[in-house]
mmCIF file of C-alpha atoms in Angstrom:
data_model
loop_
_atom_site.group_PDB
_atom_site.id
_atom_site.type_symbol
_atom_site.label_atom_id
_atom_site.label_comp_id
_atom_site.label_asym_id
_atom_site.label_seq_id
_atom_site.Cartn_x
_atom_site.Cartn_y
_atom_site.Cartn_z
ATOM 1 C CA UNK A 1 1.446 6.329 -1.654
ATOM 2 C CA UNK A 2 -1.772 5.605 0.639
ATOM 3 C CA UNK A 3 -2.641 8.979 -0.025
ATOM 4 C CA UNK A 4 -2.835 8.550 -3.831
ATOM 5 C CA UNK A 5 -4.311 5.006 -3.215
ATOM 6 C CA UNK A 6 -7.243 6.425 -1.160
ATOM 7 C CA UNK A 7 -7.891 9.544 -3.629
ATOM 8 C CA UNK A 8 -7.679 6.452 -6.048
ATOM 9 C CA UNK A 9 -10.308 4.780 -3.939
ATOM 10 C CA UNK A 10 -12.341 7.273 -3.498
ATOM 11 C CA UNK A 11 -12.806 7.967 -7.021
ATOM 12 C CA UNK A 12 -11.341 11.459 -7.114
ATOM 13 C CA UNK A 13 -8.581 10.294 -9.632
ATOM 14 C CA UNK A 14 -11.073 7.565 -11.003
ATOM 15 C CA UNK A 15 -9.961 4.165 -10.988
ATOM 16 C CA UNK A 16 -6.221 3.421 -11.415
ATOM 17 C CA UNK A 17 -6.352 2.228 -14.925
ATOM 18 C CA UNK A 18 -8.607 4.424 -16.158
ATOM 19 C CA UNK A 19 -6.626 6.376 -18.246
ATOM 20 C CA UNK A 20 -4.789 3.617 -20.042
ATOM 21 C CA UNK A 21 -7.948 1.660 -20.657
ATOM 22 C CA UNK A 22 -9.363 4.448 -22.517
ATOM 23 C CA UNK A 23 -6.268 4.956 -24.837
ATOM 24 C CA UNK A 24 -6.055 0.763 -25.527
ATOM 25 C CA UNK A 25 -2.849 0.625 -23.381
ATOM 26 C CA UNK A 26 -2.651 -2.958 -22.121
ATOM 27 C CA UNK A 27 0.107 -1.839 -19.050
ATOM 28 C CA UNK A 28 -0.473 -0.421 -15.997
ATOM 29 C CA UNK A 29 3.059 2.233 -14.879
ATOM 30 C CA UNK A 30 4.257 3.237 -11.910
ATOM 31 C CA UNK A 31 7.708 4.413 -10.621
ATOM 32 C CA UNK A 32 9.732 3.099 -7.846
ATOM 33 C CA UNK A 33 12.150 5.259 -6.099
ATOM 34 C CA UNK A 34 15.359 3.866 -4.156
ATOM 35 C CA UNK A 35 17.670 5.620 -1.539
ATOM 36 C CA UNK A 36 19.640 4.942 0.526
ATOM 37 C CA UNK A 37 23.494 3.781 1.855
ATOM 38 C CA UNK A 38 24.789 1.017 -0.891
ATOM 39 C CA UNK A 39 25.000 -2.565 -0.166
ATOM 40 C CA UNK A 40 25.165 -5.621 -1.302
ATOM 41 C CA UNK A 41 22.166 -7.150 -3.004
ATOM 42 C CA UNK A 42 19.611 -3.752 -2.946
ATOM 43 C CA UNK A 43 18.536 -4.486 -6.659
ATOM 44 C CA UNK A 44 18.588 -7.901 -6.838
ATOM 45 C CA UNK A 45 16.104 -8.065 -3.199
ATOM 46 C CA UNK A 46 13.616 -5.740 -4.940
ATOM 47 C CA UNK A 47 13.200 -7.469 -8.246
ATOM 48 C CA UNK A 48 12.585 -10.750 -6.380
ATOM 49 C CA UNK A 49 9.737 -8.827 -4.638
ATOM 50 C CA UNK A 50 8.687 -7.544 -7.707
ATOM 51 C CA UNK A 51 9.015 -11.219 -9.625
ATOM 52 C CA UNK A 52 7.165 -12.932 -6.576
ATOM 53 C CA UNK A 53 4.333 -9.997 -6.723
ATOM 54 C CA UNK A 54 4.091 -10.301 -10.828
ATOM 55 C CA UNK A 55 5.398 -6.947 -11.499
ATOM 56 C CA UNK A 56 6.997 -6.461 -14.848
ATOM 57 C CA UNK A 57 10.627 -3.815 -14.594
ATOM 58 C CA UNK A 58 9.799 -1.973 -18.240
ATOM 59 C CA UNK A 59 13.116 0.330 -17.565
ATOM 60 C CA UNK A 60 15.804 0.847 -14.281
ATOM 61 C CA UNK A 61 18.074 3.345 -13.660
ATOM 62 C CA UNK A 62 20.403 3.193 -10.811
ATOM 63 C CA UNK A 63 23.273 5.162 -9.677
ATOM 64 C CA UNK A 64 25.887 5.072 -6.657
ATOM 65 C CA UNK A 65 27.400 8.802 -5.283
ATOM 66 C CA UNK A 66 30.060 8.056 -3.046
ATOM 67 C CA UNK A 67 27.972 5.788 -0.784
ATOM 68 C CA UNK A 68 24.220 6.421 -1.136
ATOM 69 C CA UNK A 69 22.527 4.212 -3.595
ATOM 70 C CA UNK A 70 19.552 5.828 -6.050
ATOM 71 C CA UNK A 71 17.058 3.899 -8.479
ATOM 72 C CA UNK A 72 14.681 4.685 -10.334
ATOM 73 C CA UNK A 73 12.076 1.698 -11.339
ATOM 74 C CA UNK A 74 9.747 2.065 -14.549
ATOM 75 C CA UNK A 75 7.026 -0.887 -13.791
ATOM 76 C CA UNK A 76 4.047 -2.754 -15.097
ATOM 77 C CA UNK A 77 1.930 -3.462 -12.103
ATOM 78 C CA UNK A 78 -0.746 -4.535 -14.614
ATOM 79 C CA UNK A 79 -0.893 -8.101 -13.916
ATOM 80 C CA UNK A 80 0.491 -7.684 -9.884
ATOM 81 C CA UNK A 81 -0.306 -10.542 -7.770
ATOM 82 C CA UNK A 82 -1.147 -7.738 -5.152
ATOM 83 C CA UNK A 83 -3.119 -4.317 -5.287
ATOM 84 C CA UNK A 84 -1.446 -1.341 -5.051
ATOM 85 C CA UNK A 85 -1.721 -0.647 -1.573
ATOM 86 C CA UNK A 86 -0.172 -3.787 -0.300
ATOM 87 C CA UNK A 87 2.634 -3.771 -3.421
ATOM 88 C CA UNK A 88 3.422 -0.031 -1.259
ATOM 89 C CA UNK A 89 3.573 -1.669 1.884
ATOM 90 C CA UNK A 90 5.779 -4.901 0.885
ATOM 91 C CA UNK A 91 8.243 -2.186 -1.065
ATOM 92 C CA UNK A 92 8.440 -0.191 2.220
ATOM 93 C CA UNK A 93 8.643 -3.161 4.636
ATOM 94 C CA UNK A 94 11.275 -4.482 2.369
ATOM 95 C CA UNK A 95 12.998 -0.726 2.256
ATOM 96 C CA UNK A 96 13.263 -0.657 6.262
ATOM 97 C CA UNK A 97 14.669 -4.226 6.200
ATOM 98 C CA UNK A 98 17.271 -3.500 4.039
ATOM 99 C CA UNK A 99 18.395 0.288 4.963
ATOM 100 C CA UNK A 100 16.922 2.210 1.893
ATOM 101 C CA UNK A 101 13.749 4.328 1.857
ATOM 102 C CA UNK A 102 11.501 2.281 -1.278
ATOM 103 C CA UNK A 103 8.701 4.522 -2.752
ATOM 104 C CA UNK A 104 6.286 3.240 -5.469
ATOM 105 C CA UNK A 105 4.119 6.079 -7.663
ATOM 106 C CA UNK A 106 1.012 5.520 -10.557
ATOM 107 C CA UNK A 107 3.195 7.575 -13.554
ATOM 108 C CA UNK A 108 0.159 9.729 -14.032
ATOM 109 C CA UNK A 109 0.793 11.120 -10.531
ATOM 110 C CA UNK A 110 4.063 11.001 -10.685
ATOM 111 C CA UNK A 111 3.918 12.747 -13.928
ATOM 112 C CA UNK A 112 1.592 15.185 -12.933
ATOM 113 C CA UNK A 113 3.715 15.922 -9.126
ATOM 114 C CA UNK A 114 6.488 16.954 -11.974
ATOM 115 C CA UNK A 115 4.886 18.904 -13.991
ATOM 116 C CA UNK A 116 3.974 22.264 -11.418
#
């Protein structure tokens, strides 16, 4: 995450809305990856991080095999509370608290990561 933030930052990628400003899109997506050993209360800790921060879940997906936990987050971190960066550190400070490994990705790099 840093390193897309900084690339970001550096205007290398341009800034992190760029593309959606120029097509009239009024959101902001990234992706959120969970994994790690189910628990009790792993979806309901990240959406009150996300609520608290002002980030919008568009879509979720979430499955349990056996006993390790995966999710996949759609979000709209258009109107966050918090920039990027520190939105990637809460999710991963959260993650460690909690057991599971949280990653946050702008779609457009997450997109583009998928597409080689």
């Amino acid at each position: 995450c840093l390193w897309y933030f900084n690339k970001y930052e550096d205007g290398l990628l341009g800034s992190p809305d760029y593309h959606f400003k120029d097509k009239g899109v009024n959101f902001m997506k990234s992706v959120i990856t969970v994994i790690g050993k189910d628990k009790v209360g792993i979806i309901a800790k990240i959406s009150t991080l996300l609520a608290d921060n002002n980030v919008n879940i568009l879509d979720i997906s979430q499955t349990i095999m056996q006993d390790m936990f995966t999710m996949i987050m759609m979000v709209d971190i258009k109107e966050s509370a918090v920039d990027f960066y520190k939105l990637s550190e809460s999710l991963e400070k959260l993650g460690e608290e909690i057991g599971v490994s949280i990653r946050i990705q702008h779609e457009d790099i997450f997109k583009s990561m998928h597409r080689i």
